[in-house]
PDB file of C-alpha atoms in Angstrom:
ATOM      1  CA  MET A   1      16.932 -24.431   7.483  1.00 38.00           C
ATOM      2  CA  LYS A   2      19.505 -23.811  10.252  1.00 38.00           C
ATOM      3  CA  LYS A   3      20.072 -27.515  10.654  1.00 38.00           C
ATOM      4  CA  LEU A   4      20.785 -27.964   6.952  1.00 37.00           C
ATOM      5  CA  ALA A   5      23.185 -25.016   6.887  1.00 39.00           C
ATOM      6  CA  ALA A   6      25.115 -26.519   9.774  1.00 37.00           C
ATOM      7  CA  ILE A   7      25.440 -29.868   7.997  1.00 36.00           C
ATOM      8  CA  GLY A   8      27.215 -28.332   5.028  1.00 47.00           C
ATOM      9  CA  PHE A   9      27.654 -31.524   3.015  1.00 44.00           C
ATOM     10  CA  CYS A  10      26.207 -35.002   3.320  1.00 43.00           C
ATOM     11  CA  PHE A  11      25.100 -37.892   1.139  1.00 41.00           C
ATOM     12  CA  ALA A  12      21.798 -39.691   1.440  1.00 42.00           C
ATOM     13  CA  LEU A  13      20.832 -42.472  -0.903  1.00 40.00           C
ATOM     14  CA  ALA A  14      17.414 -42.135  -2.520  1.00 40.00           C
ATOM     15  CA  VAL A  15      14.970 -44.960  -3.123  1.00 40.00           C
ATOM     16  CA  PRO A  16      17.069 -47.951  -4.227  1.00 42.00           C
ATOM     17  CA  ALA A  17      14.695 -48.777  -7.080  1.00 39.00           C
ATOM     18  CA  ALA A  18      15.396 -45.399  -8.662  1.00 52.00           C
ATOM     19  CA  HIS A  19      19.174 -46.012  -8.395  1.00 70.00           C
ATOM     20  CA  ALA A  20      19.759 -42.334  -7.725  1.00 82.00           C
ATOM     21  CA  VAL A  21      21.819 -40.429  -5.228  1.00 92.00           C
ATOM     22  CA  GLU A  22      20.855 -37.182  -3.489  1.00 92.00           C
ATOM     23  CA  TRP A  23      22.744 -34.866  -1.199  1.00 91.00           C
ATOM     24  CA  LYS A  24      22.568 -31.398   0.276  1.00 94.00           C
ATOM     25  CA  GLU A  25      25.126 -28.647   0.507  1.00 95.00           C
ATOM     26  CA  SER A  26      24.962 -25.221   2.104  1.00 97.00           C
ATOM     27  CA  LEU A  27      26.565 -21.933   1.088  1.00 98.00           C
ATOM     28  CA  SER A  28      26.601 -18.629   2.960  1.00 98.00           C
ATOM     29  CA  HIS A  29      28.198 -15.200   2.666  1.00 98.00           C
ATOM     30  CA  SER A  30      27.950 -11.870   4.471  1.00 98.00           C
ATOM     31  CA  THR A  31      26.122  -9.073   2.651  1.00 98.00           C
ATOM     32  CA  SER A  32      28.133  -6.258   4.223  1.00 98.00           C
ATOM     33  CA  GLY A  33      28.659  -3.675   1.465  1.00 98.00           C
ATOM     34  CA  VAL A  34      26.491  -5.675  -0.965  1.00 98.00           C
ATOM     35  CA  SER A  35      23.681  -4.007  -2.954  1.00 98.00           C
ATOM     36  CA  LYS A  36      22.885  -6.781  -5.452  1.00 98.00           C
ATOM     37  CA  LEU A  37      22.514 -10.566  -5.385  1.00 99.00           C
ATOM     38  CA  ILE A  38      22.922 -12.353  -8.726  1.00 98.00           C
ATOM     39  CA  VAL A  39      21.667 -15.934  -8.946  1.00 98.00           C
ATOM     40  CA  PHE A  40      22.562 -18.295 -11.791  1.00 96.00           C
ATOM     41  CA  ALA A  41      20.404 -21.392 -11.410  1.00 95.00           C
ATOM     42  CA  GLY A  42      20.515 -24.514 -13.542  1.00 92.00           C
ATOM     43  CA  PRO A  43      17.882 -27.253 -13.908  1.00 93.00           C
ATOM     44  CA  GLY A  44      15.808 -27.556 -10.742  1.00 95.00           C
ATOM     45  CA  ASP A  45      13.353 -25.602  -8.621  1.00 97.00           C
ATOM     46  CA  LEU A  46      14.338 -22.282  -7.064  1.00 97.00           C
ATOM     47  CA  LYS A  47      12.866 -20.689  -3.937  1.00 98.00           C
ATOM     48  CA  ILE A  48      14.043 -17.277  -2.724  1.00 98.00           C
ATOM     49  CA  GLU A  49      12.776 -15.595   0.426  1.00 99.00           C
ATOM     50  CA  ALA A  50      13.877 -12.067   1.319  1.00 98.00           C
ATOM     51  CA  LYS A  51      13.612 -11.169   5.006  1.00 98.00           C
ATOM     52  CA  SER A  52      14.349  -8.172   7.191  1.00 98.00           C
ATOM     53  CA  GLY A  53      17.081  -8.403   9.792  1.00 97.00           C
ATOM     54  CA  LEU A  54      19.357 -10.754   7.849  1.00 98.00           C
ATOM     55  CA  SER A  55      23.035  -9.927   7.350  1.00 98.00           C
ATOM     56  CA  GLN A  56      23.976 -12.732   4.992  1.00 98.00           C
ATOM     57  CA  VAL A  57      22.773 -14.834   2.085  1.00 99.00           C
ATOM     58  CA  THR A  58      22.312 -18.527   2.787  1.00 99.00           C
ATOM     59  CA  ALA A  59      21.580 -21.212   0.224  1.00 98.00           C
ATOM     60  CA  VAL A  60      20.701 -24.874   0.606  1.00 98.00           C
ATOM     61  CA  LEU A  61      21.359 -26.965  -2.502  1.00 97.00           C
ATOM     62  CA  LYS A  62      19.627 -30.290  -2.993  1.00 95.00           C
ATOM     63  CA  ILE A  63      21.460 -32.142  -5.747  1.00 93.00           C
ATOM     64  CA  SER A  64      20.186 -35.329  -7.361  1.00 93.00           C
ATOM     65  CA  TYR A  65      21.916 -37.584  -9.868  1.00 92.00           C
ATOM     66  CA  PRO A  66      20.706 -40.847 -11.481  1.00 91.00           C
ATOM     67  CA  GLY A  67      23.700 -42.966 -10.520  1.00 83.00           C
ATOM     68  CA  ASP A  68      25.811 -44.153  -7.608  1.00 86.00           C
ATOM     69  CA  LYS A  69      27.829 -42.038  -5.211  1.00 81.00           C
ATOM     70  CA  ALA A  70      31.242 -42.423  -6.820  1.00 84.00           C
ATOM     71  CA  VAL A  71      29.987 -41.604 -10.309  1.00 90.00           C
ATOM     72  CA  ALA A  72      27.981 -38.639  -9.007  1.00 89.00           C
ATOM     73  CA  GLU A  73      30.975 -37.094  -7.228  1.00 83.00           C
ATOM     74  CA  THR A  74      33.104 -37.276 -10.361  1.00 90.00           C
ATOM     75  CA  TYR A  75      30.330 -35.996 -12.617  1.00 92.00           C
ATOM     76  CA  ILE A  76      29.490 -32.995 -10.416  1.00 90.00           C
ATOM     77  CA  SER A  77      33.118 -31.951  -9.965  1.00 90.00           C
ATOM     78  CA  LYS A  78      33.693 -31.927 -13.733  1.00 93.00           C
ATOM     79  CA  SER A  79      30.335 -30.595 -14.959  1.00 94.00           C
ATOM     80  CA  MET A  80      28.952 -28.080 -12.471  1.00 93.00           C
ATOM     81  CA  ASP A  81      29.796 -24.900 -10.575  1.00 94.00           C
ATOM     82  CA  LYS A  82      28.589 -24.278  -7.027  1.00 95.00           C
ATOM     83  CA  TYR A  83      29.775 -21.080  -5.372  1.00 97.00           C
ATOM     84  CA  LEU A  84      28.790 -17.869  -3.586  1.00 98.00           C
ATOM     85  CA  LYS A  85      31.319 -15.083  -4.197  1.00 98.00           C
ATOM     86  CA  LYS A  86      31.531 -11.338  -3.651  1.00 98.00           C
ATOM     87  CA  ASN A  87      32.842  -8.921  -6.271  1.00 97.00           C
ATOM     88  CA  GLY A  88      32.588  -5.280  -5.249  1.00 97.00           C
ATOM     89  CA  LYS A  89      28.976  -4.555  -4.329  1.00 98.00           C
ATOM     90  CA  LYS A  90      27.718  -7.703  -6.056  1.00 98.00           C
ATOM     91  CA  LEU A  91      27.269 -11.137  -4.546  1.00 99.00           C
ATOM     92  CA  THR A  92      27.021 -13.953  -7.095  1.00 98.00           C
ATOM     93  CA  LEU A  93      25.529 -17.368  -6.448  1.00 98.00           C
ATOM     94  CA  LYS A  94      25.899 -20.055  -9.080  1.00 97.00           C
ATOM     95  CA  ALA A  95      24.504 -23.554  -8.888  1.00 95.00           C
ATOM     96  CA  GLY A  96      24.457 -25.072 -12.341  1.00 93.00           C
ATOM     97  CA  TYR A  97      26.323 -26.422 -15.302  1.00 93.00           C
ATOM     98  CA  LEU A  98      29.510 -25.170 -16.883  1.00 93.00           C
ATOM     99  CA  LYS A  99      28.908 -23.489 -20.231  1.00 90.00           C
ATOM    100  CA  LYS A 100      30.753 -26.230 -22.102  1.00 93.00           C
ATOM    101  CA  ILE A 101      28.338 -28.967 -20.990  1.00 91.00           C
ATOM    102  CA  LYS A 102      25.915 -30.024 -23.732  1.00 91.00           C
ATOM    103  CA  THR A 103      22.208 -30.413 -23.048  1.00 87.00           C
ATOM    104  CA  LYS A 104      22.275 -34.163 -23.670  1.00 89.00           C
ATOM    105  CA  ASP A 105      24.940 -34.559 -20.986  1.00 89.00           C
ATOM    106  CA  LYS A 106      23.034 -32.706 -18.257  1.00 90.00           C
ATOM    107  CA  LYS A 107      21.960 -35.491 -15.915  1.00 90.00           C
ATOM    108  CA  ALA A 108      21.933 -33.821 -12.506  1.00 92.00           C
ATOM    109  CA  LYS A 109      19.387 -31.442 -10.978  1.00 93.00           C
ATOM    110  CA  ILE A 110      19.832 -28.823  -8.262  1.00 95.00           C
ATOM    111  CA  ASP A 111      16.923 -27.513  -6.177  1.00 97.00           C
ATOM    112  CA  LEU A 112      17.820 -24.254  -4.434  1.00 98.00           C
ATOM    113  CA  VAL A 113      16.382 -22.640  -1.300  1.00 98.00           C
ATOM    114  CA  ILE A 114      17.819 -19.172  -0.672  1.00 99.00           C
ATOM    115  CA  GLN A 115      17.320 -16.668   2.132  1.00 99.00           C
ATOM    116  CA  MET A 116      18.534 -13.107   1.616  1.00 99.00           C
ATOM    117  CA  PRO A 117      18.183  -9.659   3.222  1.00 99.00           C
ATOM    118  CA  ASP A 118      15.208  -7.764   1.815  1.00 98.00           C
ATOM    119  CA  GLY A 119      17.261  -4.594   1.358  1.00 97.00           C
ATOM    120  CA  ILE A 120      19.311  -5.710  -1.648  1.00 98.00           C
ATOM    121  CA  TYR A 121      18.411  -5.962  -5.336  1.00 98.00           C
ATOM    122  CA  LEU A 122      17.825  -9.439  -6.790  1.00 98.00           C
ATOM    123  CA  ASP A 123      18.898 -10.545 -10.274  1.00 98.00           C
ATOM    124  CA  VAL A 124      17.880 -14.106 -11.195  1.00 97.00           C
ATOM    125  CA  ARG A 125      18.863 -16.013 -14.331  1.00 94.00           C
ATOM    126  CA  ASP A 126      17.225 -19.416 -14.402  1.00 86.00           C
ATOM    127  CA  THR A 127      17.132 -22.165 -17.022  1.00 86.00           C
ATOM    128  CA  THR A 128      14.428 -24.688 -16.127  1.00 91.00           C
ATOM    129  CA  GLY A 129      12.310 -25.412 -13.069  1.00 93.00           C
ATOM    130  CA  ASP A 130       9.699 -23.613 -10.990  1.00 96.00           C
ATOM    131  CA  ILE A 131      10.584 -20.346  -9.241  1.00 96.00           C
ATOM    132  CA  GLU A 132       9.154 -18.789  -6.073  1.00 97.00           C
ATOM    133  CA  VAL A 133      10.268 -15.322  -4.946  1.00 98.00           C
ATOM    134  CA  ALA A 134       8.861 -13.399  -1.979  1.00 98.00           C
ATOM    135  CA  GLY A 135       9.658 -10.427   0.234  1.00 98.00           C
ATOM    136  CA  LEU A 136      11.770  -8.158  -1.993  1.00 98.00           C
ATOM    137  CA  LYS A 137      11.940  -4.461  -1.050  1.00 98.00           C
ATOM    138  CA  LYS A 138      14.559  -3.125  -3.474  1.00 97.00           C
ATOM    139  CA  GLY A 139      13.109  -4.580  -6.660  1.00 97.00           C
ATOM    140  CA  GLY A 140      14.642  -7.110  -8.967  1.00 97.00           C
ATOM    141  CA  ARG A 141      14.878  -8.800 -12.332  1.00 97.00           C
ATOM    142  CA  ILE A 142      13.906 -12.385 -13.016  1.00 96.00           C
ATOM    143  CA  LEU A 143      14.916 -14.095 -16.256  1.00 93.00           C
ATOM    144  CA  ASP A 144      13.156 -17.447 -16.420  1.00 88.00           C
ATOM    145  CA  GLY A 145      13.617 -20.070 -19.101  1.00 87.00           C
ATOM    146  CA  ALA A 146      10.967 -22.715 -18.482  1.00 90.00           C
ATOM    147  CA  GLY A 147       8.765 -23.465 -15.487  1.00 93.00           C
ATOM    148  CA  ASP A 148       6.082 -21.778 -13.404  1.00 95.00           C
ATOM    149  CA  LEU A 149       6.990 -18.526 -11.655  1.00 95.00           C
ATOM    150  CA  THR A 150       5.407 -17.096  -8.500  1.00 97.00           C
ATOM    151  CA  LEU A 151       6.274 -13.620  -7.195  1.00 97.00           C
ATOM    152  CA  SER A 152       4.605 -12.305  -4.041  1.00 98.00           C
ATOM    153  CA  ASN A 153       4.772  -9.563  -1.411  1.00 98.00           C
ATOM    154  CA  SER A 154       7.572  -7.700  -3.169  1.00 98.00           C
ATOM    155  CA  SER A 155       8.300  -4.059  -3.921  1.00 98.00           C
ATOM    156  CA  GLY A 156      10.893  -1.764  -5.443  1.00 96.00           C
ATOM    157  CA  LYS A 157      11.380   1.024  -7.924  1.00 94.00           C
ATOM    158  CA  LEU A 158      11.298  -1.519 -10.764  1.00 94.00           C
ATOM    159  CA  ILE A 159      10.558  -5.232 -10.932  1.00 95.00           C
ATOM    160  CA  THR A 160      11.133  -6.881 -14.314  1.00 95.00           C
ATOM    161  CA  VAL A 161      10.054 -10.410 -15.197  1.00 95.00           C
ATOM    162  CA  ASN A 162      11.178 -12.026 -18.455  1.00 92.00           C
ATOM    163  CA  ASP A 163       9.451 -15.380 -18.758  1.00 85.00           C
ATOM    164  CA  GLY A 164       9.981 -18.050 -21.400  1.00 84.00           C
ATOM    165  CA  SER A 165       7.324 -20.662 -20.699  1.00 88.00           C
ATOM    166  CA  GLY A 166       5.228 -21.642 -17.709  1.00 91.00           C
ATOM    167  CA  LYS A 167       2.473 -19.999 -15.701  1.00 94.00           C
ATOM    168  CA  LEU A 168       3.216 -16.619 -14.138  1.00 95.00           C
ATOM    169  CA  ILE A 169       1.463 -15.650 -10.880  1.00 97.00           C
ATOM    170  CA  ILE A 170       2.189 -12.291  -9.224  1.00 98.00           C
ATOM    171  CA  SER A 171       0.442 -10.863  -6.156  1.00 98.00           C
ATOM    172  CA  GLY A 172       0.964  -8.239  -3.473  1.00 98.00           C
ATOM    173  CA  THR A 173       3.566  -6.155  -5.305  1.00 98.00           C
ATOM    174  CA  SER A 174       4.301  -2.424  -5.565  1.00 98.00           C
ATOM    175  CA  GLY A 175       6.442  -0.180  -7.756  1.00 98.00           C
ATOM    176  CA  LYS A 176       6.733  -0.371 -11.525  1.00 97.00           C
ATOM    177  CA  LEU A 177       6.153  -3.944 -12.684  1.00 98.00           C
ATOM    178  CA  LYS A 178       7.177  -4.947 -16.207  1.00 97.00           C
ATOM    179  CA  ILE A 179       6.406  -8.393 -17.610  1.00 96.00           C
ATOM    180  CA  ASN A 180       7.717  -9.825 -20.884  1.00 94.00           C
ATOM    181  CA  ASP A 181       6.196 -13.227 -21.549  1.00 89.00           C
ATOM    182  CA  LYS A 182       6.478 -15.598 -24.511  1.00 85.00           C
ATOM    183  CA  ARG A 183       3.773 -18.123 -23.706  1.00 85.00           C
ATOM    184  CA  ASP A 184       1.369 -19.480 -21.074  1.00 88.00           C
ATOM    185  CA  ASP A 185      -0.978 -17.628 -18.735  1.00 94.00           C
ATOM    186  CA  ILE A 186      -0.316 -14.533 -16.615  1.00 96.00           C
ATOM    187  CA  SER A 187      -2.111 -13.573 -13.397  1.00 97.00           C
ATOM    188  CA  VAL A 188      -1.455 -10.294 -11.559  1.00 98.00           C
ATOM    189  CA  SER A 189      -3.405  -9.210  -8.477  1.00 99.00           C
ATOM    190  CA  GLN A 190      -3.110  -6.560  -5.760  1.00 99.00           C
ATOM    191  CA  HIS A 191      -0.432  -4.431  -7.386  1.00 98.00           C
ATOM    192  CA  ARG A 192       0.267  -0.773  -6.545  1.00 98.00           C
ATOM    193  CA  GLY A 193       2.090   1.117  -9.268  1.00 98.00           C
ATOM    194  CA  GLU A 194       2.443   1.041 -13.034  1.00 98.00           C
ATOM    195  CA  LEU A 195       1.959  -2.328 -14.728  1.00 98.00           C
ATOM    196  CA  VAL A 196       3.304  -3.110 -18.212  1.00 98.00           C
ATOM    197  CA  ILE A 197       2.687  -6.484 -19.879  1.00 96.00           C
ATOM    198  CA  ASN A 198       4.112  -7.568 -23.240  1.00 95.00           C
ATOM    199  CA  ASP A 199       2.774 -11.004 -24.082  1.00 91.00           C
ATOM    200  CA  LYS A 200       3.026 -13.211 -27.157  1.00 89.00           C
ATOM    201  CA  LYS A 201       0.735 -16.094 -26.265  1.00 90.00           C
ATOM    202  CA  GLY A 202      -1.473 -16.955 -23.296  1.00 92.00           C
ATOM    203  CA  ASN A 203      -4.365 -15.570 -21.289  1.00 96.00           C
ATOM    204  CA  ILE A 204      -3.945 -12.515 -19.051  1.00 96.00           C
ATOM    205  CA  LEU A 205      -5.850 -11.836 -15.819  1.00 98.00           C
ATOM    206  CA  VAL A 206      -5.265  -8.575 -13.932  1.00 98.00           C
ATOM    207  CA  GLU A 207      -7.215  -7.622 -10.808  1.00 99.00           C
ATOM    208  CA  ASP A 208      -7.057  -4.948  -8.106  1.00 99.00           C
ATOM    209  CA  VAL A 209      -4.381  -2.623  -9.453  1.00 99.00           C
ATOM    210  CA  GLU A 210      -3.759   0.931  -8.224  1.00 99.00           C
ATOM    211  CA  GLY A 211      -1.930   2.472 -11.155  1.00 98.00           C
ATOM    212  CA  ARG A 212      -1.722   2.699 -14.927  1.00 98.00           C
ATOM    213  CA  VAL A 213      -1.971  -0.554 -16.881  1.00 98.00           C
ATOM    214  CA  ARG A 214      -0.579  -1.165 -20.375  1.00 98.00           C
ATOM    215  CA  VAL A 215      -1.034  -4.500 -22.121  1.00 97.00           C
ATOM    216  CA  SER A 216       0.292  -5.575 -25.522  1.00 95.00           C
ATOM    217  CA  ASP A 217      -0.845  -9.053 -26.514  1.00 91.00           C
ATOM    218  CA  LYS A 218      -0.595 -11.095 -29.716  1.00 90.00           C
ATOM    219  CA  ALA A 219      -2.801 -14.067 -28.836  1.00 91.00           C
ATOM    220  CA  GLY A 220      -4.936 -14.914 -25.815  1.00 93.00           C
ATOM    221  CA  ASP A 221      -7.834 -13.588 -23.774  1.00 95.00           C
ATOM    222  CA  ILE A 222      -7.460 -10.490 -21.585  1.00 96.00           C
ATOM    223  CA  SER A 223      -9.450  -9.768 -18.420  1.00 98.00           C
ATOM    224  CA  LEU A 224      -8.961  -6.603 -16.337  1.00 99.00           C
ATOM    225  CA  ASN A 225     -11.026  -5.986 -13.212  1.00 99.00           C
ATOM    226  CA  ARG A 226     -10.968  -3.243 -10.579  1.00 99.00           C
ATOM    227  CA  ILE A 227      -8.258  -1.007 -12.001  1.00 99.00           C
ATOM    228  CA  GLN A 228      -7.625   2.460 -10.509  1.00 99.00           C
ATOM    229  CA  GLY A 229      -5.773   4.122 -13.344  1.00 98.00           C
ATOM    230  CA  LYS A 230      -5.552   4.596 -17.083  1.00 98.00           C
ATOM    231  CA  VAL A 231      -5.777   1.446 -19.208  1.00 98.00           C
ATOM    232  CA  LYS A 232      -4.234   0.963 -22.649  1.00 98.00           C
ATOM    233  CA  ILE A 233      -4.597  -2.344 -24.497  1.00 97.00           C
ATOM    234  CA  THR A 234      -3.283  -3.476 -27.879  1.00 94.00           C
ATOM    235  CA  ASN A 235      -4.545  -6.920 -28.821  1.00 90.00           C
ATOM    236  CA  LYS A 236      -4.308  -8.891 -32.079  1.00 88.00           C
ATOM    237  CA  SER A 237      -6.345 -11.969 -31.221  1.00 90.00           C
ATOM    238  CA  GLY A 238      -8.476 -13.027 -28.257  1.00 92.00           C
ATOM    239  CA  ASP A 239     -11.458 -11.889 -26.218  1.00 94.00           C
ATOM    240  CA  ILE A 240     -11.239  -8.818 -23.981  1.00 95.00           C
ATOM    241  CA  GLN A 241     -13.211  -8.201 -20.796  1.00 97.00           C
ATOM    242  CA  LEU A 242     -12.926  -4.992 -18.753  1.00 98.00           C
ATOM    243  CA  SER A 243     -14.872  -4.067 -15.630  1.00 98.00           C
ATOM    244  CA  SER A 244     -14.675  -1.467 -12.853  1.00 99.00           C
ATOM    245  CA  ILE A 245     -12.060   0.762 -14.442  1.00 99.00           C
ATOM    246  CA  MET A 246     -11.437   4.119 -12.714  1.00 98.00           C
ATOM    247  CA  GLY A 247      -9.644   5.904 -15.534  1.00 98.00           C
ATOM    248  CA  ASN A 248      -9.588   6.425 -19.277  1.00 98.00           C
ATOM    249  CA  VAL A 249      -9.491   3.359 -21.525  1.00 98.00           C
ATOM    250  CA  GLU A 250      -7.790   3.133 -24.914  1.00 97.00           C
ATOM    251  CA  LEU A 251      -8.281  -0.079 -26.852  1.00 95.00           C
ATOM    252  CA  LYS A 252      -6.818  -1.336 -30.138  1.00 92.00           C
ATOM    253  CA  ASP A 253      -8.581  -4.589 -30.851  1.00 84.00           C
ATOM    254  CA  GLY A 254      -7.969  -7.199 -33.535  1.00 82.00           C
ATOM    255  CA  LYS A 255      -9.946 -10.451 -33.563  1.00 86.00           C
ATOM    256  CA  GLY A 256     -12.207 -11.442 -30.694  1.00 90.00           C
ATOM    257  CA  ASN A 257     -15.179 -10.369 -28.634  1.00 93.00           C
ATOM    258  CA  VAL A 258     -15.013  -7.291 -26.404  1.00 93.00           C
ATOM    259  CA  GLN A 259     -17.053  -6.661 -23.253  1.00 95.00           C
ATOM    260  CA  ILE A 260     -16.596  -3.410 -21.324  1.00 96.00           C
ATOM    261  CA  GLN A 261     -18.542  -2.494 -18.200  1.00 97.00           C
ATOM    262  CA  ASP A 262     -18.346   0.300 -15.626  1.00 98.00           C
ATOM    263  CA  VAL A 263     -15.666   2.688 -16.855  1.00 98.00           C
ATOM    264  CA  ARG A 264     -15.328   5.929 -14.891  1.00 98.00           C
ATOM    265  CA  GLY A 265     -13.591   7.853 -17.620  1.00 98.00           C
ATOM    266  CA  ASN A 266     -13.349   8.121 -21.396  1.00 98.00           C
ATOM    267  CA  LEU A 267     -13.383   5.155 -23.773  1.00 97.00           C
ATOM    268  CA  ASN A 268     -11.640   5.099 -27.142  1.00 96.00           C
ATOM    269  CA  VAL A 269     -11.855   1.964 -29.304  1.00 93.00           C
ATOM    270  CA  LYS A 270      -9.647   2.525 -32.339  1.00 85.00           C
ATOM    271  CA  SER A 271     -10.410  -0.691 -34.218  1.00 73.00           C
ATOM    272  CA  ASP A 272     -12.584  -3.741 -33.982  1.00 62.00           C
ATOM    273  CA  LYS A 273     -12.030  -6.011 -36.974  1.00 65.00           C
ATOM    274  CA  SER A 274     -14.171  -8.925 -35.878  1.00 76.00           C
ATOM    275  CA  GLY A 275     -16.202 -10.227 -32.948  1.00 82.00           C
ATOM    276  CA  LYS A 276     -19.006  -8.861 -30.817  1.00 88.00           C
ATOM    277  CA  LEU A 277     -18.645  -5.574 -28.968  1.00 90.00           C
ATOM    278  CA  ALA A 278     -20.668  -4.763 -25.837  1.00 92.00           C
ATOM    279  CA  VAL A 279     -20.185  -1.585 -23.802  1.00 94.00           C
ATOM    280  CA  GLN A 280     -22.093  -0.470 -20.707  1.00 96.00           C
ATOM    281  CA  GLY A 281     -21.691   2.089 -17.969  1.00 97.00           C
ATOM    282  CA  VAL A 282     -19.102   4.499 -19.400  1.00 97.00           C
ATOM    283  CA  THR A 283     -19.274   7.869 -17.630  1.00 97.00           C
ATOM    284  CA  GLY A 284     -17.045   9.835 -20.014  1.00 96.00           C
ATOM    285  CA  THR A 285     -16.755  10.381 -23.747  1.00 96.00           C
ATOM    286  CA  VAL A 286     -17.043   7.309 -25.964  1.00 95.00           C
ATOM    287  CA  LYS A 287     -15.313   7.063 -29.354  1.00 91.00           C
ATOM    288  CA  GLY A 288     -15.370   4.263 -31.895  1.00 84.00           C
ATOM    289  CA  VAL A 289     -18.493   2.477 -30.593  1.00 75.00           C
ATOM    290  CA  ASN A 290     -22.166   3.009 -29.925  1.00 58.00           C
ATOM    291  CA  PRO A 291     -22.406   2.051 -26.234  1.00 47.00           C
ATOM    292  CA  GLN A 292     -25.425   0.409 -24.691  1.00 47.00           C
ATOM    293  CA  THR A 293     -26.491   2.163 -21.513  1.00 41.00           C
TER     294      THR A 293
END
């Protein structure tokens, strides 16, 4: 990482058969007086690592273009922005296309590797490509267009993830976590704090949560295991499996099978339009079903 940052700018031809050019650039800026980092990322993978003890944001950009060096230089200068600027308490990093560039004309890709202090808020707006974020301590917001997203070992008063398409994997987080997802699967594990999931399509797996869990799902299976807190689920279509819940459970179920086991609290099933329903090991009051014990 340090070596790349020192290079700043260099060209390196890729495999000749691919007739593509690749190069790396580095950007850096002090975070003195900065409370928020905003990242605008274009097509390409994005990796962000927040660390303690850092006093600046550094970014390494790997840019690839399917053409020769001269054409690539001209294309990038006319089509893309690459900067790291401070405005008040905000630091903005952009590595992507100008707004005027049409989708059919987007030929280059930028992979980003960013290191930042863990004591500032992160705001990411990404178009396409996989995202990895780790180490946040002041929370953040991630707006992802398309691509897999991994968030780990992060905390803050509020972490919001708005995901378009691609798998979503979150682990080792704390604080209020809010997920808005349009499609594909969601996995959340080892979270401390409130968890809210609004999902349109895709399976949901939640395990080892210390806090209240609310899930609203239109289509896809839901599995919740080892939850220490109240659980509220609204589901239109898909199977539901709950186990080892230490708190009251409220369930609005549409189409699909339901299996509930080991609930240390009350259970209230408000509707079950179709599918099999199996309930065991509820210690509190049960409404809406005849549990098997």
